[in-house]
Amino acid sequence: MTSDKPSSWPQVAATVGLLTVIISVLLTAFAWPAVRSTVHDIPIAVAGPAPAVQQVTAALQQRLPDAFEITAVDNTAAAEQLIRDREAYGAIDLTTGKPQVITASAASAPVSQTLTALAAGLAQGETPAVAARDLVPLPADDPRGAGLAAGALPLVIGGIMAAALLTARLRGTAQRVTGALAFAVAGGLAMAAILQYWLGSLGGDYLANAGAIALSIGATALTLLGLESLLGVAGLGLGAATMMLVGNPLSGVSSAPQMLPGWSGELGQLLPPGAGGSLLRSTAFFDGAAATHPIVVLSSWLVFGALLCLASALRS
């Protein structure tokens, strides 16, 4: 029988305290990376004669200390190749004697804006001002990259919802795993179609984009299914909290991993949300350049989740 006796005041106080802790954790998880994001250790290239490169490097270090990791190259083509290979977010071209800033807004709109702002400083009062050229731009239908940034959260929620719903509605390890993989494929096709053909937020090959999204959803869903199969509801809750409160805020999708405070950007790239966002950016705008690392990360989580599910089935 359920007692109708009112809860004790200590129980009320404990509940209020728990809610306060929860909302504080939520605020910290999402606000801390955003507030503390700065330009630091951003890889860029500087092309031109050695004396000019050294002069600009010193000027950048003085203006924005530790903001950039600079790779010196001899010519414009080498700098552009570094950008297309996702080894640099942009470049300063000194080969013609007149500085030019080369950006890639598709790699990171905030970094692109920072480099564009530097052009005014490089001009040193000269007229005309230093030109800024966007080598890999975002789509014209979404020049701020809002769709890609907004799509990061549904990727996480999709994996969490898949694990929760499959656990509640299906019985049997094979059935749940098959359902998760099938949903990952269907969800990838649907999300890629919305982002690419309706909202115009993605470029590149549609099937490659769909595959990137599917791998991200599948990695999250299978990991949570595996945790639930071994630890029950507690495992599902722990996995969901990790993906939502750690993986999503530290994904760097809306800015760049290097802009996040301290080591958090590197940690974020080892979790499905960060790796999934990086992979989708590669397939959509850079012909798959720098896709190896996120594919390895996502595949590892996918295999890890499958092994957990297998271990639970064998134990049963």
mmCIF file of C-alpha atoms in Angstrom:
data_model
loop_
_atom_site.group_PDB
_atom_site.id
_atom_site.type_symbol
_atom_site.label_atom_id
_atom_site.label_comp_id
_atom_site.label_asym_id
_atom_site.label_seq_id
_atom_site.Cartn_x
_atom_site.Cartn_y
_atom_site.Cartn_z
ATOM 1 C CA MET A 1 0.000 0.000 0.000
ATOM 2 C CA THR A 2 1.114 3.553 -0.724
ATOM 3 C CA SER A 3 1.175 5.797 2.306
ATOM 4 C CA ASP A 4 -0.638 9.138 2.107
ATOM 5 C CA LYS A 5 1.467 10.527 4.899
ATOM 6 C CA PRO A 6 3.153 13.803 3.875
ATOM 7 C CA SER A 7 6.873 13.690 3.258
ATOM 8 C CA SER A 8 9.126 14.850 6.045
ATOM 9 C CA TRP A 9 10.696 18.288 5.848
ATOM 10 C CA PRO A 10 14.226 16.811 5.771
ATOM 11 C CA GLN A 11 13.146 14.829 2.699
ATOM 12 C CA VAL A 12 11.881 18.048 1.095
ATOM 13 C CA ALA A 13 15.187 19.740 1.855
ATOM 14 C CA ALA A 14 17.152 16.796 0.423
ATOM 15 C CA THR A 15 15.092 16.877 -2.786
ATOM 16 C CA VAL A 16 15.615 20.618 -3.184
ATOM 17 C CA GLY A 17 19.337 20.133 -2.623
ATOM 18 C CA LEU A 18 19.478 17.385 -5.249
ATOM 19 C CA LEU A 19 17.659 19.546 -7.795
ATOM 20 C CA THR A 20 20.046 22.412 -7.072
ATOM 21 C CA VAL A 21 23.026 20.167 -7.704
ATOM 22 C CA ILE A 22 21.504 18.897 -10.957
ATOM 23 C CA ILE A 23 20.795 22.349 -12.359
ATOM 24 C CA SER A 24 24.264 23.534 -11.309
ATOM 25 C CA VAL A 25 25.859 20.619 -13.134
ATOM 26 C CA LEU A 26 23.786 21.340 -16.240
ATOM 27 C CA LEU A 27 24.757 24.998 -16.211
ATOM 28 C CA THR A 28 28.439 24.187 -15.708
ATOM 29 C CA ALA A 29 28.446 21.559 -18.452
ATOM 30 C CA PHE A 30 27.048 23.876 -21.109
ATOM 31 C CA ALA A 31 28.156 27.344 -19.969
ATOM 32 C CA TRP A 32 31.768 26.660 -18.938
ATOM 33 C CA PRO A 33 33.027 25.631 -22.415
ATOM 34 C CA ALA A 34 31.172 28.531 -24.058
ATOM 35 C CA VAL A 35 32.325 31.213 -21.637
ATOM 36 C CA ARG A 36 35.936 30.020 -21.465
ATOM 37 C CA SER A 37 36.373 29.454 -25.201
ATOM 38 C CA THR A 38 39.286 31.433 -26.621
ATOM 39 C CA VAL A 39 41.534 31.348 -29.640
ATOM 40 C CA HIS A 40 44.555 29.286 -28.619
ATOM 41 C CA ASP A 41 46.812 26.827 -30.419
ATOM 42 C CA ILE A 42 44.856 27.241 -33.661
ATOM 43 C CA PRO A 43 46.924 25.745 -36.501
ATOM 44 C CA ILE A 44 47.428 28.163 -39.391
ATOM 45 C CA ALA A 45 49.939 28.492 -42.216
ATOM 46 C CA VAL A 46 52.052 31.486 -43.183
ATOM 47 C CA ALA A 47 53.342 31.483 -46.753
ATOM 48 C CA GLY A 48 56.176 33.613 -48.037
ATOM 49 C CA PRO A 49 59.883 34.410 -47.731
ATOM 50 C CA ALA A 50 61.463 33.441 -44.418
ATOM 51 C CA PRO A 51 62.127 37.017 -43.192
ATOM 52 C CA ALA A 52 58.533 38.060 -43.871
ATOM 53 C CA VAL A 53 57.177 34.903 -42.212
ATOM 54 C CA GLN A 54 59.286 35.546 -39.123
ATOM 55 C CA GLN A 55 58.125 39.154 -38.932
ATOM 56 C CA VAL A 56 54.438 38.235 -39.150
ATOM 57 C CA THR A 57 54.875 35.360 -36.704
ATOM 58 C CA ALA A 58 56.404 37.726 -34.163
ATOM 59 C CA ALA A 59 53.617 40.246 -34.724
ATOM 60 C CA LEU A 60 50.931 37.607 -34.211
ATOM 61 C CA GLN A 61 52.596 36.357 -31.037
ATOM 62 C CA GLN A 62 52.695 39.895 -29.696
ATOM 63 C CA ARG A 63 49.101 40.694 -30.662
ATOM 64 C CA LEU A 64 47.560 37.334 -29.623
ATOM 65 C CA PRO A 65 50.022 35.337 -27.497
ATOM 66 C CA ASP A 66 49.742 31.550 -27.934
ATOM 67 C CA ALA A 67 46.733 31.979 -30.206
ATOM 68 C CA PHE A 68 48.214 30.183 -33.208
ATOM 69 C CA GLU A 69 50.404 27.213 -34.083
ATOM 70 C CA ILE A 70 52.123 28.455 -37.224
ATOM 71 C CA THR A 71 53.417 26.288 -40.052
ATOM 72 C CA ALA A 72 55.719 28.125 -42.459
ATOM 73 C CA VAL A 73 55.369 27.204 -46.151
ATOM 74 C CA ASP A 74 56.987 28.546 -49.295
ATOM 75 C CA ASN A 75 54.003 29.304 -51.500
ATOM 76 C CA THR A 76 50.259 29.867 -51.676
ATOM 77 C CA ALA A 77 49.491 26.411 -53.061
ATOM 78 C CA ALA A 78 51.126 24.705 -50.084
ATOM 79 C CA ALA A 79 49.139 26.860 -47.665
ATOM 80 C CA GLU A 80 45.882 26.119 -49.471
ATOM 81 C CA GLN A 81 46.623 22.398 -49.422
ATOM 82 C CA LEU A 82 47.081 22.468 -45.657
ATOM 83 C CA ILE A 83 43.672 24.105 -45.356
ATOM 84 C CA ARG A 84 41.978 21.597 -47.662
ATOM 85 C CA ASP A 85 43.602 18.720 -45.750
ATOM 86 C CA ARG A 86 42.257 20.206 -42.484
ATOM 87 C CA GLU A 87 45.751 20.608 -41.108
ATOM 88 C CA ALA A 88 45.275 24.381 -40.873
ATOM 89 C CA TYR A 89 42.221 26.557 -40.274
ATOM 90 C CA GLY A 90 43.533 29.323 -42.476
ATOM 91 C CA ALA A 91 46.642 31.047 -43.738
ATOM 92 C CA ILE A 92 48.405 34.376 -44.160
ATOM 93 C CA ASP A 93 49.847 34.677 -47.645
ATOM 94 C CA LEU A 94 52.892 36.943 -47.991
ATOM 95 C CA THR A 95 54.144 35.619 -51.318
ATOM 96 C CA THR A 96 53.035 38.642 -53.370
ATOM 97 C CA GLY A 97 54.420 41.244 -50.979
ATOM 98 C CA LYS A 98 50.884 42.328 -50.088
ATOM 99 C CA PRO A 99 49.506 40.224 -47.185
ATOM 100 C CA GLN A 100 46.359 38.236 -47.873
ATOM 101 C CA VAL A 101 44.374 36.262 -45.313
ATOM 102 C CA ILE A 102 42.983 32.926 -46.493
ATOM 103 C CA THR A 103 40.168 31.505 -44.380
ATOM 104 C CA ALA A 104 37.964 28.402 -44.351
ATOM 105 C CA SER A 105 34.637 29.226 -42.735
ATOM 106 C CA ALA A 106 33.510 25.635 -43.318
ATOM 107 C CA ALA A 107 36.211 24.498 -40.894
ATOM 108 C CA SER A 108 35.152 26.973 -38.202
ATOM 109 C CA ALA A 109 33.212 30.175 -38.610
ATOM 110 C CA PRO A 110 34.565 31.732 -35.367
ATOM 111 C CA VAL A 111 38.174 31.044 -36.369
ATOM 112 C CA SER A 112 37.476 32.422 -39.831
ATOM 113 C CA GLN A 113 36.096 35.612 -38.280
ATOM 114 C CA THR A 114 39.185 35.931 -36.073
ATOM 115 C CA LEU A 115 41.523 35.603 -39.048
ATOM 116 C CA THR A 116 39.481 38.104 -41.042
ATOM 117 C CA ALA A 117 39.731 40.577 -38.182
ATOM 118 C CA LEU A 118 43.511 40.131 -38.234
ATOM 119 C CA ALA A 119 43.579 41.423 -41.789
ATOM 120 C CA ALA A 120 42.917 44.952 -40.557
ATOM 121 C CA GLY A 121 45.895 44.725 -38.215
ATOM 122 C CA LEU A 122 48.159 43.431 -40.941
ATOM 123 C CA ALA A 123 47.254 46.364 -43.152
ATOM 124 C CA GLN A 124 49.099 48.734 -40.764
ATOM 125 C CA GLY A 125 47.113 51.700 -41.995
ATOM 126 C CA GLU A 126 47.745 50.979 -45.670
ATOM 127 C CA THR A 127 45.090 51.439 -48.338
ATOM 128 C CA PRO A 128 43.522 49.295 -49.643
ATOM 129 C CA ALA A 129 43.068 46.993 -46.644
ATOM 130 C CA VAL A 130 44.407 43.460 -46.605
ATOM 131 C CA ALA A 131 42.131 41.131 -48.540
ATOM 132 C CA ALA A 132 40.513 38.099 -46.933
ATOM 133 C CA ARG A 133 39.590 35.149 -49.142
ATOM 134 C CA ASP A 134 37.361 32.255 -48.032
ATOM 135 C CA LEU A 135 38.884 29.142 -49.592
ATOM 136 C CA VAL A 136 36.336 26.644 -48.236
ATOM 137 C CA PRO A 137 33.157 28.624 -47.548
ATOM 138 C CA LEU A 138 29.993 27.499 -45.835
ATOM 139 C CA PRO A 139 26.957 27.014 -48.098
ATOM 140 C CA ALA A 140 25.217 30.163 -49.306
ATOM 141 C CA ASP A 141 21.941 28.952 -47.739
ATOM 142 C CA ASP A 142 23.599 28.731 -44.314
ATOM 143 C CA PRO A 143 26.570 31.116 -44.256
ATOM 144 C CA ARG A 144 26.835 31.035 -40.440
ATOM 145 C CA GLY A 145 26.908 27.243 -40.170
ATOM 146 C CA ALA A 146 23.849 27.291 -37.911
ATOM 147 C CA GLY A 147 22.446 24.017 -39.219
ATOM 148 C CA LEU A 148 25.635 22.054 -38.593
ATOM 149 C CA ALA A 149 25.949 23.480 -35.077
ATOM 150 C CA ALA A 150 22.292 22.880 -34.260
ATOM 151 C CA GLY A 151 22.483 19.331 -35.624
ATOM 152 C CA ALA A 152 24.998 18.270 -32.974
ATOM 153 C CA LEU A 153 22.403 17.978 -30.207
ATOM 154 C CA PRO A 154 19.894 15.869 -32.198
ATOM 155 C CA LEU A 155 22.720 13.462 -33.000
ATOM 156 C CA VAL A 156 23.263 12.885 -29.283
ATOM 157 C CA ILE A 157 19.574 12.819 -28.404
ATOM 158 C CA GLY A 158 18.901 10.425 -31.272
ATOM 159 C CA GLY A 159 21.367 7.882 -29.909
ATOM 160 C CA ILE A 160 20.034 8.245 -26.357
ATOM 161 C CA MET A 161 16.394 7.935 -27.439
ATOM 162 C CA ALA A 162 17.209 4.915 -29.576
ATOM 163 C CA ALA A 163 18.826 3.083 -26.658
ATOM 164 C CA ALA A 164 16.010 3.976 -24.261
ATOM 165 C CA LEU A 165 13.192 3.072 -26.643
ATOM 166 C CA LEU A 166 14.781 -0.138 -27.888
ATOM 167 C CA THR A 167 15.402 -1.220 -24.306
ATOM 168 C CA ALA A 168 11.797 -0.528 -23.351
ATOM 169 C CA ARG A 169 10.112 -2.093 -26.382
ATOM 170 C CA LEU A 170 12.328 -4.960 -27.557
ATOM 171 C CA ARG A 171 13.540 -8.156 -25.954
ATOM 172 C CA GLY A 172 16.663 -10.002 -27.042
ATOM 173 C CA THR A 173 20.180 -8.756 -27.646
ATOM 174 C CA ALA A 174 20.121 -9.482 -31.390
ATOM 175 C CA GLN A 175 16.839 -7.647 -31.819
ATOM 176 C CA ARG A 176 18.044 -4.569 -29.941
ATOM 177 C CA VAL A 177 21.383 -4.385 -31.740
ATOM 178 C CA THR A 178 19.711 -4.841 -35.138
ATOM 179 C CA GLY A 179 17.168 -2.176 -34.261
ATOM 180 C CA ALA A 180 19.931 0.255 -33.219
ATOM 181 C CA LEU A 181 21.900 -0.274 -36.429
ATOM 182 C CA ALA A 182 18.795 -0.014 -38.603
ATOM 183 C CA PHE A 183 17.764 3.213 -36.882
ATOM 184 C CA ALA A 184 21.285 4.623 -37.273
ATOM 185 C CA VAL A 185 21.095 4.078 -41.039
ATOM 186 C CA ALA A 186 17.538 5.412 -41.355
ATOM 187 C CA GLY A 187 18.271 8.360 -39.078
ATOM 188 C CA GLY A 188 21.455 9.156 -40.976
ATOM 189 C CA LEU A 189 19.628 9.218 -44.303
ATOM 190 C CA ALA A 190 16.831 11.381 -42.890
ATOM 191 C CA MET A 191 19.046 13.899 -41.067
ATOM 192 C CA ALA A 192 21.445 14.256 -43.998
ATOM 193 C CA ALA A 193 18.504 14.891 -46.345
ATOM 194 C CA ILE A 194 17.085 17.589 -44.059
ATOM 195 C CA LEU A 195 20.411 19.326 -43.495
ATOM 196 C CA GLN A 196 21.589 19.081 -47.098
ATOM 197 C CA TYR A 197 18.521 19.333 -49.330
ATOM 198 C CA TRP A 198 16.076 21.319 -47.218
ATOM 199 C CA LEU A 199 18.153 23.593 -44.985
ATOM 200 C CA GLY A 200 21.168 23.786 -47.317
ATOM 201 C CA SER A 201 23.610 23.448 -44.407
ATOM 202 C CA LEU A 202 25.761 20.701 -45.903
ATOM 203 C CA GLY A 203 27.684 20.270 -49.120
ATOM 204 C CA GLY A 204 29.559 17.263 -50.427
ATOM 205 C CA ASP A 205 28.237 13.794 -51.154
ATOM 206 C CA TYR A 206 24.864 13.004 -49.606
ATOM 207 C CA LEU A 207 25.599 9.335 -48.909
ATOM 208 C CA ALA A 208 28.939 10.198 -47.289
ATOM 209 C CA ASN A 209 27.189 12.701 -45.021
ATOM 210 C CA ALA A 210 24.478 10.183 -44.204
ATOM 211 C CA GLY A 211 27.146 7.608 -43.381
ATOM 212 C CA ALA A 212 28.895 10.030 -41.027
ATOM 213 C CA ILE A 213 25.648 10.755 -39.184
ATOM 214 C CA ALA A 214 24.715 7.068 -39.072
ATOM 215 C CA LEU A 215 28.079 6.117 -37.583
ATOM 216 C CA SER A 216 27.685 8.800 -34.917
ATOM 217 C CA ILE A 217 24.155 7.718 -33.966
ATOM 218 C CA GLY A 218 25.133 4.056 -33.993
ATOM 219 C CA ALA A 219 28.162 4.615 -31.785
ATOM 220 C CA THR A 220 26.065 6.393 -29.152
ATOM 221 C CA ALA A 221 23.103 4.026 -29.319
ATOM 222 C CA LEU A 222 25.136 0.799 -29.147
ATOM 223 C CA THR A 223 27.306 2.098 -26.317
ATOM 224 C CA LEU A 224 24.247 2.966 -24.236
ATOM 225 C CA LEU A 225 22.581 -0.347 -25.096
ATOM 226 C CA GLY A 226 25.681 -2.187 -23.932
ATOM 227 C CA LEU A 227 25.859 -0.236 -20.681
ATOM 228 C CA GLU A 228 22.180 -0.869 -20.030
ATOM 229 C CA SER A 229 22.524 -4.571 -20.752
ATOM 230 C CA LEU A 230 25.260 -4.924 -18.126
ATOM 231 C CA LEU A 231 24.306 -2.313 -15.513
ATOM 232 C CA GLY A 232 20.594 -1.832 -16.077
ATOM 233 C CA VAL A 233 18.936 1.568 -15.866
ATOM 234 C CA ALA A 234 21.949 2.956 -13.991
ATOM 235 C CA GLY A 235 24.196 2.112 -16.936
ATOM 236 C CA LEU A 236 21.828 3.754 -19.401
ATOM 237 C CA GLY A 237 21.619 6.868 -17.225
ATOM 238 C CA LEU A 238 25.390 7.052 -16.784
ATOM 239 C CA GLY A 239 26.012 6.719 -20.504
ATOM 240 C CA ALA A 240 23.329 9.251 -21.411
ATOM 241 C CA ALA A 241 24.686 11.756 -18.894
ATOM 242 C CA THR A 242 28.216 11.337 -20.251
ATOM 243 C CA MET A 243 27.144 11.892 -23.844
ATOM 244 C CA MET A 244 24.856 14.823 -23.008
ATOM 245 C CA LEU A 245 26.802 16.642 -20.297
ATOM 246 C CA VAL A 246 30.361 15.906 -21.433
ATOM 247 C CA GLY A 247 30.318 14.848 -25.061
ATOM 248 C CA ASN A 248 27.922 17.464 -26.440
ATOM 249 C CA PRO A 249 29.341 20.617 -24.772
ATOM 250 C CA LEU A 250 32.904 19.534 -25.568
ATOM 251 C CA SER A 251 32.214 18.537 -29.172
ATOM 252 C CA GLY A 252 33.505 21.848 -30.562
ATOM 253 C CA VAL A 253 31.009 21.692 -33.426
ATOM 254 C CA SER A 254 29.873 25.291 -33.026
ATOM 255 C CA SER A 255 33.411 26.674 -32.756
ATOM 256 C CA ALA A 256 36.543 24.499 -32.938
ATOM 257 C CA PRO A 257 38.028 21.932 -30.525
ATOM 258 C CA GLN A 258 41.125 24.100 -30.116
ATOM 259 C CA MET A 259 39.002 26.982 -28.839
ATOM 260 C CA LEU A 260 37.676 25.030 -25.855
ATOM 261 C CA PRO A 261 39.427 25.537 -22.518
ATOM 262 C CA GLY A 262 42.456 23.431 -21.621
ATOM 263 C CA TRP A 263 42.278 19.756 -22.473
ATOM 264 C CA SER A 264 38.513 19.700 -22.931
ATOM 265 C CA GLY A 265 38.652 19.974 -26.711
ATOM 266 C CA GLU A 266 40.888 16.903 -26.986
ATOM 267 C CA LEU A 267 38.587 14.971 -24.652
ATOM 268 C CA GLY A 268 35.573 15.965 -26.708
ATOM 269 C CA GLN A 269 37.113 14.523 -29.877
ATOM 270 C CA LEU A 270 37.386 11.133 -28.157
ATOM 271 C CA LEU A 271 33.634 10.965 -27.555
ATOM 272 C CA PRO A 272 30.970 10.269 -30.208
ATOM 273 C CA PRO A 273 29.472 13.802 -30.362
ATOM 274 C CA GLY A 274 32.823 15.468 -31.053
ATOM 275 C CA ALA A 275 34.075 12.782 -33.403
ATOM 276 C CA GLY A 276 30.736 12.715 -35.222
ATOM 277 C CA GLY A 277 30.716 16.475 -35.754
ATOM 278 C CA SER A 278 34.298 16.448 -37.009
ATOM 279 C CA LEU A 279 33.580 13.574 -39.397
ATOM 280 C CA LEU A 280 30.491 15.291 -40.806
ATOM 281 C CA ARG A 281 32.459 18.494 -41.375
ATOM 282 C CA SER A 282 35.093 16.480 -43.257
ATOM 283 C CA THR A 283 32.624 14.692 -45.530
ATOM 284 C CA ALA A 284 30.487 17.777 -46.154
ATOM 285 C CA PHE A 285 33.184 20.337 -46.963
ATOM 286 C CA PHE A 286 36.639 18.760 -47.289
ATOM 287 C CA ASP A 287 36.136 15.643 -49.448
ATOM 288 C CA GLY A 288 36.786 13.401 -46.443
ATOM 289 C CA ALA A 289 40.101 14.979 -45.425
ATOM 290 C CA ALA A 290 41.095 14.281 -41.794
ATOM 291 C CA ALA A 291 38.279 11.731 -41.484
ATOM 292 C CA THR A 292 40.475 8.868 -40.264
ATOM 293 C CA HIS A 293 40.666 9.875 -36.609
ATOM 294 C CA PRO A 294 36.916 10.415 -36.078
ATOM 295 C CA ILE A 295 36.111 7.207 -37.956
ATOM 296 C CA VAL A 296 38.463 5.266 -35.669
ATOM 297 C CA VAL A 297 36.928 6.893 -32.570
ATOM 298 C CA LEU A 298 33.337 6.231 -33.625
ATOM 299 C CA SER A 299 34.086 2.689 -34.771
ATOM 300 C CA SER A 300 35.779 1.981 -31.449
ATOM 301 C CA TRP A 301 32.690 3.109 -29.522
ATOM 302 C CA LEU A 302 30.493 1.057 -31.860
ATOM 303 C CA VAL A 303 32.568 -2.077 -31.297
ATOM 304 C CA PHE A 304 32.765 -1.373 -27.561
ATOM 305 C CA GLY A 305 28.980 -1.198 -27.330
ATOM 306 C CA ALA A 306 28.559 -4.364 -29.380
ATOM 307 C CA LEU A 307 31.011 -6.218 -27.139
ATOM 308 C CA LEU A 308 29.122 -5.093 -24.040
ATOM 309 C CA CYS A 309 25.884 -6.379 -25.550
ATOM 310 C CA LEU A 310 27.588 -9.677 -26.452
ATOM 311 C CA ALA A 311 29.016 -10.029 -22.958
ATOM 312 C CA SER A 312 25.576 -9.481 -21.461
ATOM 313 C CA ALA A 313 24.028 -12.058 -23.791
ATOM 314 C CA LEU A 314 26.685 -14.639 -22.922
ATOM 315 C CA ARG A 315 26.230 -13.966 -19.209
ATOM 316 C CA SER A 316 22.488 -14.466 -19.536
#
